[in-house]
mmCIF file of C-alpha atoms and ligand atoms in Angstrom:
data_model
loop_
_atom_site.group_PDB
_atom_site.id
_atom_site.type_symbol
_atom_site.label_atom_id
_atom_site.label_comp_id
_atom_site.label_asym_id
_atom_site.label_seq_id
_atom_site.Cartn_x
_atom_site.Cartn_y
_atom_site.Cartn_z
ATOM 1 C CA MET A 1 88.228 81.958 66.663
ATOM 2 C CA ILE A 2 87.212 85.637 66.784
ATOM 3 C CA ASN A 3 85.861 87.584 63.803
ATOM 4 C CA ILE A 4 88.406 90.364 63.405
ATOM 5 C CA ASP A 5 86.620 92.053 60.515
ATOM 6 C CA ARG A 6 83.473 92.422 62.594
ATOM 7 C CA LEU A 7 85.454 93.734 65.560
ATOM 8 C CA TRP A 8 87.447 96.172 63.433
ATOM 9 C CA ASN A 9 84.307 97.409 61.713
ATOM 10 C CA ARG A 10 82.674 98.063 65.110
ATOM 11 C CA ILE A 11 85.728 100.018 66.270
ATOM 12 C CA GLU A 12 85.402 102.213 63.179
ATOM 13 C CA ARG A 13 81.651 102.680 63.606
ATOM 14 C CA LEU A 14 81.924 103.642 67.253
ATOM 15 C CA ALA A 15 84.714 106.087 66.378
ATOM 16 C CA GLN A 16 82.283 108.115 64.232
ATOM 17 C CA ILE A 17 80.379 109.226 67.337
ATOM 18 C CA GLY A 18 81.763 112.344 68.991
ATOM 19 C CA LYS A 19 84.271 112.930 66.176
ATOM 20 C CA THR A 20 85.654 116.478 66.244
ATOM 21 C CA ASP A 21 86.982 118.867 63.603
ATOM 22 C CA LYS A 22 90.493 118.280 64.909
ATOM 23 C CA GLY A 23 90.248 114.567 64.130
ATOM 24 C CA GLY A 24 89.822 113.422 67.734
ATOM 25 C CA ILE A 25 86.854 112.024 69.606
ATOM 26 C CA THR A 26 85.159 113.817 72.503
ATOM 27 C CA ARG A 27 82.546 111.784 74.344
ATOM 28 C CA LEU A 28 82.169 113.059 77.866
ATOM 29 C CA SER A 29 79.887 111.247 80.277
ATOM 30 C CA TYR A 30 76.161 111.929 80.378
ATOM 31 C CA THR A 31 76.245 113.809 77.063
ATOM 32 C CA ARG A 32 74.348 113.191 73.848
ATOM 33 C CA GLU A 33 77.478 111.761 72.194
ATOM 34 C CA GLU A 34 78.142 109.292 74.962
ATOM 35 C CA SER A 35 74.541 108.179 75.090
ATOM 36 C CA GLU A 36 74.487 107.702 71.298
ATOM 37 C CA ALA A 37 77.683 105.646 71.565
ATOM 38 C CA ASN A 38 76.168 103.462 74.276
ATOM 39 C CA GLU A 39 73.056 102.899 72.165
ATOM 40 C CA LEU A 40 75.282 101.637 69.344
ATOM 41 C CA VAL A 41 77.193 99.396 71.760
ATOM 42 C CA LYS A 42 73.843 98.132 73.050
ATOM 43 C CA ARG A 43 72.976 96.994 69.515
ATOM 44 C CA PHE A 44 76.339 95.213 69.241
ATOM 45 C CA MET A 45 75.676 93.499 72.574
ATOM 46 C CA GLU A 46 72.271 92.360 71.353
ATOM 47 C CA GLU A 47 73.831 91.010 68.147
ATOM 48 C CA ALA A 48 76.165 89.024 70.396
ATOM 49 C CA GLY A 49 73.149 87.424 72.064
ATOM 50 C CA LEU A 50 73.499 89.297 75.349
ATOM 51 C CA ASN A 51 70.552 90.433 77.461
ATOM 52 C CA VAL A 52 71.134 94.131 77.850
ATOM 53 C CA TYR A 53 70.108 96.777 80.379
ATOM 54 C CA TYR A 54 71.241 100.093 81.867
ATOM 55 C CA ASP A 55 71.730 100.166 85.620
ATOM 56 C CA PRO A 56 70.633 103.194 87.736
ATOM 57 C CA VAL A 57 73.878 105.154 87.136
ATOM 58 C CA GLY A 58 73.989 104.435 83.401
ATOM 59 C CA ASN A 59 76.355 101.482 83.127
ATOM 60 C CA LEU A 60 75.411 99.435 80.069
ATOM 61 C CA ILE A 61 75.436 95.757 80.993
ATOM 62 C CA GLY A 62 75.044 92.696 78.768
ATOM 63 C CA THR A 63 74.555 89.319 80.423
ATOM 64 C CA ARG A 64 74.983 85.750 79.234
ATOM 65 C CA SER A 65 73.838 82.818 81.364
ATOM 66 C CA GLY A 66 76.217 80.123 82.535
ATOM 67 C CA THR A 67 75.505 76.410 82.562
ATOM 68 C CA GLU A 68 76.039 76.253 86.337
ATOM 69 C CA GLU A 69 74.915 78.303 89.329
ATOM 70 C CA LEU A 70 78.179 80.168 89.792
ATOM 71 C CA PRO A 71 79.298 83.758 90.328
ATOM 72 C CA ALA A 72 79.798 85.757 87.141
ATOM 73 C CA ILE A 73 82.948 86.568 85.242
ATOM 74 C CA MET A 74 82.826 90.257 84.345
ATOM 75 C CA LEU A 75 84.485 91.748 81.235
ATOM 76 C CA GLY A 76 84.467 95.384 80.283
ATOM 77 C CA SER A 77 85.935 98.836 79.852
ATOM 78 C CA HIS A 78 84.607 102.300 79.017
ATOM 79 C CA ILE A 79 83.438 104.225 75.958
ATOM 80 C CA ASP A 80 83.773 107.762 77.334
ATOM 81 C CA THR A 81 86.871 109.641 76.162
ATOM 82 C CA VAL A 82 89.115 112.488 77.213
ATOM 83 C CA PRO A 83 88.658 115.708 75.186
ATOM 84 C CA GLU A 84 90.145 115.013 71.736
ATOM 85 C CA GLY A 85 90.867 111.400 72.579
ATOM 86 C CA GLY A 86 91.450 108.457 70.280
ATOM 87 C CA LYS A 87 89.296 105.546 69.170
ATOM 88 C CA PHE A 88 90.899 102.682 71.115
ATOM 89 C CA ASP A 89 91.186 103.830 74.750
ATOM 90 C CA GLY A 90 88.342 102.031 76.476
ATOM 91 C CA SER A 91 86.303 101.274 73.349
ATOM 92 C CA LEU A 92 88.647 98.453 72.376
ATOM 93 C CA GLY A 93 88.031 96.676 75.686
ATOM 94 C CA VAL A 94 84.253 96.935 75.457
ATOM 95 C CA LEU A 95 84.102 95.840 71.831
ATOM 96 C CA THR A 96 86.584 92.993 72.312
ATOM 97 C CA ALA A 97 84.574 91.669 75.240
ATOM 98 C CA ILE A 98 81.454 91.683 73.046
ATOM 99 C CA GLU A 99 83.356 89.960 70.235
ATOM 100 C CA ALA A 100 84.678 87.314 72.638
ATOM 101 C CA VAL A 101 81.172 86.427 73.781
ATOM 102 C CA GLN A 102 79.746 86.536 70.266
ATOM 103 C CA SER A 103 82.411 84.220 68.893
ATOM 104 C CA LEU A 104 81.938 81.758 71.760
ATOM 105 C CA ARG A 105 78.253 81.690 70.899
ATOM 106 C CA GLU A 106 78.955 81.128 67.207
ATOM 107 C CA HIS A 107 81.241 78.231 68.097
ATOM 108 C CA ASN A 108 78.560 76.802 70.406
ATOM 109 C CA ILE A 109 80.830 77.102 73.419
ATOM 110 C CA ASP A 110 78.966 77.475 76.684
ATOM 111 C CA CYS A 111 80.602 78.762 79.846
ATOM 112 C CA ARG A 112 80.001 77.386 83.317
ATOM 113 C CA HIS A 113 79.933 80.896 84.752
ATOM 114 C CA PRO A 114 77.527 83.637 83.736
ATOM 115 C CA ILE A 115 79.322 86.411 81.850
ATOM 116 C CA LEU A 116 78.708 90.117 82.252
ATOM 117 C CA VAL A 117 79.985 92.553 79.632
ATOM 118 C CA VAL A 118 80.014 96.121 80.927
ATOM 119 C CA SER A 119 80.444 99.489 79.255
ATOM 120 C CA PHE A 120 81.275 101.452 82.414
ATOM 121 C CA LYS A 121 80.020 104.975 82.917
ATOM 122 C CA ASP A 122 82.741 107.662 82.940
ATOM 123 C CA GLU A 123 86.091 106.002 83.490
ATOM 124 C CA GLU A 124 88.121 109.005 82.354
ATOM 125 C CA GLY A 125 86.922 111.588 84.848
ATOM 126 C CA SER A 126 87.273 114.291 82.188
ATOM 127 C CA ARG A 127 83.935 115.944 82.834
ATOM 128 C CA PHE A 128 83.755 116.076 86.634
ATOM 129 C CA GLY A 129 87.417 115.677 87.667
ATOM 130 C CA PHE A 130 86.278 112.383 89.163
ATOM 131 C CA GLY A 131 86.459 109.137 87.241
ATOM 132 C CA MET A 132 85.414 105.486 87.320
ATOM 133 C CA ILE A 133 81.880 106.481 88.312
ATOM 134 C CA GLY A 134 80.243 103.369 86.871
ATOM 135 C CA SER A 135 82.816 100.872 88.104
ATOM 136 C CA ARG A 136 82.692 102.427 91.583
ATOM 137 C CA ALA A 137 78.920 101.970 91.574
ATOM 138 C CA ILE A 138 79.207 98.303 90.577
ATOM 139 C CA ALA A 139 81.975 97.713 93.137
ATOM 140 C CA GLY A 140 79.871 99.450 95.803
ATOM 141 C CA THR A 141 82.456 102.148 96.521
ATOM 142 C CA LEU A 142 80.529 105.145 95.140
ATOM 143 C CA THR A 143 79.260 107.465 97.883
ATOM 144 C CA PRO A 144 76.500 110.119 97.914
ATOM 145 C CA ALA A 145 79.211 112.790 98.370
ATOM 146 C CA ASP A 146 80.881 111.617 95.134
ATOM 147 C CA LEU A 147 77.736 112.594 93.230
ATOM 148 C CA GLU A 148 78.288 116.245 94.185
ATOM 149 C CA HIS A 149 81.415 116.672 92.006
ATOM 150 C CA LYS A 150 80.711 119.446 89.493
ATOM 151 C CA ASP A 151 81.651 119.964 85.854
ATOM 152 C CA LYS A 152 82.876 123.311 84.464
ATOM 153 C CA GLN A 153 79.272 124.519 84.123
ATOM 154 C CA GLY A 154 78.527 123.739 87.759
ATOM 155 C CA ILE A 155 76.382 120.681 86.932
ATOM 156 C CA THR A 156 76.818 117.902 89.502
ATOM 157 C CA ILE A 157 77.125 114.209 88.683
ATOM 158 C CA ARG A 158 73.744 113.728 90.344
ATOM 159 C CA GLU A 159 72.139 116.353 88.077
ATOM 160 C CA ALA A 160 73.823 114.970 84.981
ATOM 161 C CA MET A 161 72.539 111.482 85.809
ATOM 162 C CA LEU A 162 69.014 112.813 86.183
ATOM 163 C CA GLN A 163 69.272 114.788 82.937
ATOM 164 C CA SER A 164 70.245 111.558 81.154
ATOM 165 C CA GLY A 165 67.269 109.696 82.574
ATOM 166 C CA PHE A 166 69.168 107.698 85.213
ATOM 167 C CA GLU A 167 68.447 107.451 88.933
ATOM 168 C CA PRO A 168 71.105 108.828 91.278
ATOM 169 C CA ASP A 169 68.998 108.066 94.341
ATOM 170 C CA ARG A 170 69.137 104.386 93.443
ATOM 171 C CA PHE A 171 72.896 104.261 92.796
ATOM 172 C CA GLY A 172 73.314 101.698 95.593
ATOM 173 C CA GLU A 173 71.335 99.191 93.536
ATOM 174 C CA ALA A 174 74.048 99.240 90.871
ATOM 175 C CA LYS A 175 76.317 97.208 93.153
ATOM 176 C CA ILE A 176 76.861 93.652 91.909
ATOM 177 C CA ASN A 177 77.855 91.162 94.573
ATOM 178 C CA ASN A 178 78.253 87.897 92.841
ATOM 179 C CA ILE A 179 81.381 88.407 90.734
ATOM 180 C CA LYS A 180 84.164 85.844 90.610
ATOM 181 C CA ALA A 181 86.679 87.726 88.477
ATOM 182 C CA TYR A 182 87.093 90.842 86.365
ATOM 183 C CA LEU A 183 89.078 90.792 83.123
ATOM 184 C CA GLU A 184 89.748 93.880 80.988
ATOM 185 C CA LEU A 185 91.566 94.271 77.697
ATOM 186 C CA HIS A 186 92.990 97.726 77.009
ATOM 187 C CA ILE A 187 95.567 99.402 74.802
ATOM 188 C CA GLU A 188 98.874 99.805 76.615
ATOM 189 C CA GLN A 189 99.118 103.604 76.115
ATOM 190 C CA GLY A 190 102.881 103.291 76.503
ATOM 191 C CA LYS A 191 105.861 101.946 74.573
ATOM 192 C CA VAL A 192 106.910 98.849 76.501
ATOM 193 C CA LEU A 193 105.305 96.216 74.267
ATOM 194 C CA GLU A 194 106.508 98.047 71.187
ATOM 195 C CA SER A 195 110.061 98.047 72.533
ATOM 196 C CA TYR A 196 109.868 94.228 72.822
ATOM 197 C CA ASN A 197 108.160 93.951 69.445
ATOM 198 C CA VAL A 198 105.296 92.122 71.084
ATOM 199 C CA ALA A 199 101.541 92.554 70.388
ATOM 200 C CA VAL A 200 100.008 91.446 73.688
ATOM 201 C CA GLY A 201 101.146 91.757 77.307
ATOM 202 C CA ASN A 202 100.144 90.721 80.814
ATOM 203 C CA VAL A 203 99.501 93.502 83.336
ATOM 204 C CA THR A 204 100.965 93.037 86.831
ATOM 205 C CA GLY A 205 99.317 96.002 88.527
ATOM 206 C CA ILE A 206 97.962 99.516 88.045
ATOM 207 C CA ALA A 207 99.448 102.769 89.337
ATOM 208 C CA GLY A 208 96.866 104.658 91.382
ATOM 209 C CA PRO A 209 95.900 108.200 90.378
ATOM 210 C CA LEU A 210 95.785 110.898 93.037
ATOM 211 C CA TRP A 211 94.079 114.030 91.721
ATOM 212 C CA LEU A 212 94.460 117.356 93.510
ATOM 213 C CA LYS A 213 93.249 120.856 92.729
ATOM 214 C CA PHE A 214 95.496 123.713 93.836
ATOM 215 C CA LYS A 215 93.586 126.978 94.353
ATOM 216 C CA ILE A 216 95.700 130.100 94.771
ATOM 217 C CA HIS A 217 94.122 133.283 96.060
ATOM 218 C CA GLY A 218 96.143 136.454 95.381
ATOM 219 C CA GLU A 219 94.989 139.968 94.558
ATOM 220 C CA ALA A 220 93.724 141.197 91.176
ATOM 221 C CA GLU A 221 95.205 144.638 90.641
ATOM 222 C CA HIS A 222 96.157 147.051 87.895
ATOM 223 C CA ALA A 223 98.983 145.620 85.766
ATOM 224 C CA GLY A 224 100.373 149.074 85.055
ATOM 225 C CA ALA A 225 99.931 150.785 88.394
ATOM 226 C CA THR A 226 101.106 148.084 90.827
ATOM 227 C CA PRO A 227 104.900 147.972 91.369
ATOM 228 C CA MET A 228 106.543 144.570 91.105
ATOM 229 C CA GLY A 229 107.360 144.300 94.771
ATOM 230 C CA GLN A 230 103.779 144.981 95.859
ATOM 231 C CA ARG A 231 101.896 142.250 94.059
ATOM 232 C CA LYS A 232 100.096 139.112 95.073
ATOM 233 C CA ASP A 233 100.202 137.497 91.637
ATOM 234 C CA ALA A 234 98.425 134.148 91.848
ATOM 235 C CA LEU A 235 99.723 132.949 88.485
ATOM 236 C CA ALA A 236 103.340 133.851 89.236
ATOM 237 C CA ALA A 237 103.055 131.764 92.423
ATOM 238 C CA ALA A 238 101.347 128.922 90.524
ATOM 239 C CA SER A 239 104.061 128.887 87.879
ATOM 240 C CA LEU A 240 106.771 128.438 90.517
ATOM 241 C CA MET A 241 104.829 125.520 91.998
ATOM 242 C CA ILE A 242 104.200 123.951 88.602
ATOM 243 C CA SER A 243 107.803 124.038 87.450
ATOM 244 C CA LYS A 244 108.971 122.659 90.788
ATOM 245 C CA ILE A 245 106.434 119.806 90.626
ATOM 246 C CA GLU A 246 108.181 118.604 87.494
ATOM 247 C CA LYS A 247 111.644 118.963 89.052
ATOM 248 C CA ILE A 248 110.694 117.159 92.267
ATOM 249 C CA THR A 249 109.048 114.297 90.397
ATOM 250 C CA GLU A 250 112.052 113.797 88.139
ATOM 251 C CA GLN A 251 113.958 112.686 91.237
ATOM 252 C CA TYR A 252 111.696 109.633 91.540
ATOM 253 C CA GLN A 253 112.339 106.480 89.575
ATOM 254 C CA HIS A 254 108.838 105.634 88.320
ATOM 255 C CA ALA A 255 106.448 108.204 89.783
ATOM 256 C CA VAL A 256 104.812 110.749 87.461
ATOM 257 C CA ALA A 257 103.075 114.039 88.149
ATOM 258 C CA THR A 258 101.198 116.183 85.647
ATOM 259 C CA VAL A 259 99.594 119.600 85.744
ATOM 260 C CA GLY A 260 96.923 119.118 83.085
ATOM 261 C CA SER A 261 94.648 122.106 83.455
ATOM 262 C CA LEU A 262 95.020 125.693 84.485
ATOM 263 C CA TYR A 263 92.363 128.333 85.129
ATOM 264 C CA LEU A 264 92.816 132.036 85.846
ATOM 265 C CA GLU A 265 90.689 134.906 87.072
ATOM 266 C CA PRO A 266 89.929 137.508 86.008
ATOM 267 C CA GLY A 267 91.981 136.702 82.892
ATOM 268 C CA GLY A 268 92.601 140.219 81.512
ATOM 269 C CA ILE A 269 95.773 141.297 79.721
ATOM 270 C CA ASN A 270 96.167 144.324 82.000
ATOM 271 C CA VAL A 271 95.064 142.704 85.261
ATOM 272 C CA ILE A 272 97.352 140.882 87.697
ATOM 273 C CA PRO A 273 95.870 137.379 88.104
ATOM 274 C CA GLY A 274 94.012 137.414 91.419
ATOM 275 C CA TYR A 275 93.152 133.736 91.328
ATOM 276 C CA ALA A 276 94.817 130.705 89.759
ATOM 277 C CA GLU A 277 93.745 127.115 89.851
ATOM 278 C CA PHE A 278 95.525 124.044 88.504
ATOM 279 C CA THR A 279 95.110 120.303 88.743
ATOM 280 C CA VAL A 280 97.837 117.830 89.678
ATOM 281 C CA ASP A 281 97.699 114.142 88.750
ATOM 282 C CA ILE A 282 100.242 112.085 90.744
ATOM 283 C CA ARG A 283 100.810 108.352 90.200
ATOM 284 C CA ASP A 284 103.005 105.504 91.266
ATOM 285 C CA ILE A 285 102.572 101.751 91.483
ATOM 286 C CA HIS A 286 103.532 101.969 95.195
ATOM 287 C CA GLU A 287 101.215 103.974 97.421
ATOM 288 C CA ASN A 288 103.927 104.925 99.956
ATOM 289 C CA ILE A 289 106.054 106.457 97.209
ATOM 290 C CA ARG A 290 103.088 108.371 95.854
ATOM 291 C CA ASN A 291 102.358 109.633 99.372
ATOM 292 C CA GLN A 292 105.950 110.788 99.769
ATOM 293 C CA LEU A 293 105.853 112.673 96.468
ATOM 294 C CA GLU A 294 102.507 114.224 97.391
ATOM 295 C CA GLN A 295 104.000 115.439 100.670
ATOM 296 C CA GLU A 296 107.019 116.996 98.948
ATOM 297 C CA ILE A 297 104.846 118.774 96.397
ATOM 298 C CA LYS A 298 102.508 120.116 99.060
ATOM 299 C CA GLU A 299 105.305 121.299 101.360
ATOM 300 C CA TYR A 300 107.116 123.139 98.577
ATOM 301 C CA SER A 301 103.894 124.734 97.314
ATOM 302 C CA LEU A 302 102.888 125.940 100.779
ATOM 303 C CA GLN A 303 106.333 127.465 101.150
ATOM 304 C CA VAL A 304 105.909 129.336 97.841
ATOM 305 C CA ALA A 305 102.497 130.558 98.959
ATOM 306 C CA GLU A 306 103.946 131.908 102.168
ATOM 307 C CA GLU A 307 106.866 133.614 100.468
ATOM 308 C CA ARG A 308 104.549 135.201 97.915
ATOM 309 C CA ASP A 309 101.878 136.148 100.453
ATOM 310 C CA VAL A 310 99.119 134.303 98.586
ATOM 311 C CA GLU A 311 96.728 131.762 100.030
ATOM 312 C CA LEU A 312 96.929 128.145 98.869
ATOM 313 C CA GLU A 313 94.002 125.768 99.255
ATOM 314 C CA ILE A 314 94.413 122.140 98.146
ATOM 315 C CA GLU A 315 91.309 120.154 97.274
ATOM 316 C CA GLU A 316 91.481 116.384 96.893
ATOM 317 C CA LEU A 317 89.469 115.250 93.869
ATOM 318 C CA GLN A 318 90.198 111.535 93.909
ATOM 319 C CA ARG A 319 92.647 109.195 95.609
ATOM 320 C CA VAL A 320 92.701 105.731 94.112
ATOM 321 C CA ALA A 321 95.010 103.119 95.622
ATOM 322 C CA PRO A 322 97.317 101.221 93.250
ATOM 323 C CA LEU A 323 96.169 97.692 92.422
ATOM 324 C CA SER A 324 98.021 94.372 92.115
ATOM 325 C CA CYS A 325 96.525 92.036 89.541
ATOM 326 C CA SER A 326 95.497 88.527 90.608
ATOM 327 C CA ASP A 327 98.206 85.860 90.271
ATOM 328 C CA VAL A 328 95.656 83.336 89.029
ATOM 329 C CA ILE A 329 94.444 85.617 86.238
ATOM 330 C CA GLN A 330 97.989 86.646 85.355
ATOM 331 C CA GLU A 331 98.897 82.970 84.968
ATOM 332 C CA ALA A 332 95.868 82.397 82.732
ATOM 333 C CA ILE A 333 96.824 85.404 80.587
ATOM 334 C CA LYS A 334 100.458 84.318 80.322
ATOM 335 C CA GLU A 335 99.529 80.770 79.333
ATOM 336 C CA SER A 336 97.123 82.156 76.738
ATOM 337 C CA ILE A 337 99.822 84.402 75.287
ATOM 338 C CA GLU A 338 102.202 81.450 75.121
ATOM 339 C CA GLU A 339 99.625 79.202 73.475
ATOM 340 C CA SER A 340 99.074 81.936 70.889
ATOM 341 C CA GLY A 341 102.782 81.813 70.076
ATOM 342 C CA GLY A 342 103.620 85.096 71.784
ATOM 343 C CA GLN A 343 106.519 86.065 73.999
ATOM 344 C CA ILE A 344 105.382 86.688 77.579
ATOM 345 C CA ILE A 345 105.940 90.269 78.679
ATOM 346 C CA SER A 346 104.543 91.405 82.011
ATOM 347 C CA LEU A 347 104.301 95.101 82.770
ATOM 348 C CA PRO A 348 102.550 97.511 85.135
ATOM 349 C CA SER A 349 99.988 100.004 83.897
ATOM 350 C CA GLY A 350 100.771 103.672 84.347
ATOM 351 C CA ALA A 351 97.254 104.608 83.232
ATOM 352 C CA GLY A 352 94.222 104.138 85.457
ATOM 353 C CA HIS A 353 91.466 101.663 84.618
ATOM 354 C CA ASP A 354 88.045 100.569 85.859
ATOM 355 C CA ALA A 355 89.785 97.387 87.022
ATOM 356 C CA MET A 356 91.118 99.387 89.988
ATOM 357 C CA GLN A 357 87.687 99.462 91.545
ATOM 358 C CA PHE A 358 87.505 95.672 91.745
ATOM 359 C CA ARG A 359 90.222 95.147 94.321
ATOM 360 C CA GLN A 360 87.885 92.954 96.391
ATOM 361 C CA ILE A 361 87.712 90.379 93.610
ATOM 362 C CA SER A 362 90.314 88.802 91.331
ATOM 363 C CA THR A 363 91.269 91.234 88.625
ATOM 364 C CA GLY A 364 93.429 90.941 85.537
ATOM 365 C CA MET A 365 94.239 92.987 82.451
ATOM 366 C CA ILE A 366 95.509 92.234 78.973
ATOM 367 C CA PHE A 367 97.411 94.993 77.170
ATOM 368 C CA VAL A 368 97.622 95.390 73.420
ATOM 369 C CA ARG A 369 100.480 97.316 71.832
ATOM 370 C CA SER A 370 99.982 101.034 71.159
ATOM 371 C CA GLN A 371 101.754 102.478 68.140
ATOM 372 C CA ASP A 372 104.486 104.862 69.348
ATOM 373 C CA GLY A 373 102.904 104.562 72.799
ATOM 374 C CA ILE A 374 100.579 107.452 71.976
ATOM 375 C CA SER A 375 97.227 107.736 73.747
ATOM 376 C CA HIS A 376 94.776 110.416 74.898
ATOM 377 C CA ASN A 377 95.433 111.813 71.469
ATOM 378 C CA PRO A 378 93.705 111.458 68.077
ATOM 379 C CA LYS A 379 96.864 109.707 66.809
ATOM 380 C CA GLU A 380 96.236 106.758 69.123
ATOM 381 C CA TYR A 381 96.584 103.609 67.003
ATOM 382 C CA THR A 382 96.696 99.842 67.380
ATOM 383 C CA SER A 383 96.942 97.649 64.280
ATOM 384 C CA LYS A 384 94.205 95.265 63.199
ATOM 385 C CA ASP A 385 96.543 92.329 63.608
ATOM 386 C CA ASP A 386 97.433 93.333 67.172
ATOM 387 C CA VAL A 387 93.750 93.725 67.998
ATOM 388 C CA LYS A 388 93.156 90.209 66.641
ATOM 389 C CA GLN A 389 95.958 88.756 68.752
ATOM 390 C CA GLY A 390 94.696 90.565 71.850
ATOM 391 C CA ALA A 391 91.140 89.354 71.300
ATOM 392 C CA GLU A 392 92.303 85.750 70.848
ATOM 393 C CA VAL A 393 94.240 85.962 74.133
ATOM 394 C CA MET A 394 91.126 87.353 75.783
ATOM 395 C CA VAL A 395 88.947 84.432 74.650
ATOM 396 C CA LYS A 396 91.564 81.890 75.740
ATOM 397 C CA THR A 397 91.948 83.568 79.137
ATOM 398 C CA LEU A 398 88.190 83.705 79.626
ATOM 399 C CA LEU A 399 87.874 79.991 78.907
ATOM 400 C CA LYS A 400 90.674 79.201 81.373
ATOM 401 C CA LEU A 401 89.053 81.321 84.091
ATOM 402 C CA ASP A 402 85.779 79.562 83.415
ATOM 403 C CA GLN A 403 87.447 76.278 84.368
ATOM 404 C CA THR A 404 88.826 77.542 87.691
HETATM 405 C C1 GLV B 1 92.588 107.372 82.404
HETATM 406 O O1 GLV B 1 92.933 107.073 81.292
HETATM 407 C C2 GLV B 1 93.556 107.757 83.379
HETATM 408 O O2 GLV B 1 94.553 107.028 83.539
HETATM 409 O O3 GLV B 1 93.406 108.839 83.979
HETATM 410 MN MN1 MN B 2 90.976 103.788 79.321
HETATM 411 MN MN1 MN B 3 92.041 107.102 79.137
#
């Protein structure tokens, strides 16, 4: 039913925006690249017959009326990327949702429920160390304090919103109350579907990301004149913590922890690092296990700080609870996969998604196979045929949800 050539062509066109010399895509939120990308997506939404608007925080929303007075079914994903990201993470979900609605229209299929297609603002959190800004606003979980997160230049989310022409003081108006269900299609970003040789999978739940910033205050001193036993080397302390974080986490069955960024001051070859800062991303599908791992990491790190006579400060950037997907939506997805001739594989998501913000309503996700499981990387790839199969499952699932 869907037009795969149109969908594939849109994926390629969107991928031109924010393209870097290294072959990746960098579209951080509230930047020129991201706004250009949203303007292109807006045109695609209009071609699909949607009524389109930006909400006060910059979510791009396309609406289609239903034939009955019912709450809406919301579809969506994000078009912001990590630095040097690929062309499918997020974009595929937005463009597939548009394609689903456009093909329904072309086949003269009305839905009972209104449909909302959303390109959420800043899912990745790459710019401010705080993600899912748009989906939080729509879910009503964004707070004024959240808007004070800063990027590397010291610009707050609030300021960035204003600079892009949006209205941070009206963020509360972005909340949408009347939503029946949320459905998102996304690339898997792992190797499970590939290992089963299957194109499309049903997501059971999403591991929740906990993001921490470790700030280590030592003493910047002369690298030549300070004897080894008399130093307060912030980086040496950080490196002990970082290597132990990996070791501790390896003891867990499914949990993961990643130190993804490191910053040093003053950063001179002949100066002992007086200050070190690194981020830790900790995830598990079970919140109690994630809490336990967090505790272990913090206790060990505080012990290192004491032994090394440096000061450790731990800032919490975001704590998102894991999410279980709705049984009803999972059933609809599984039936749709079966009807499409696919083998049913159900799997949890290790990556975070906007879907996590919609825990108050029924939420479901469809995964499409990622080649070699690679994501957050320019090599990210999903074949045209897999995209087609995923999009067909999405349309089928949407039609089933419309009947419930
Ligand atoms: C986004 O992709 C995340 O999982 O952090
Ligand atoms: Mn994503
Ligand atoms: Mn991502």
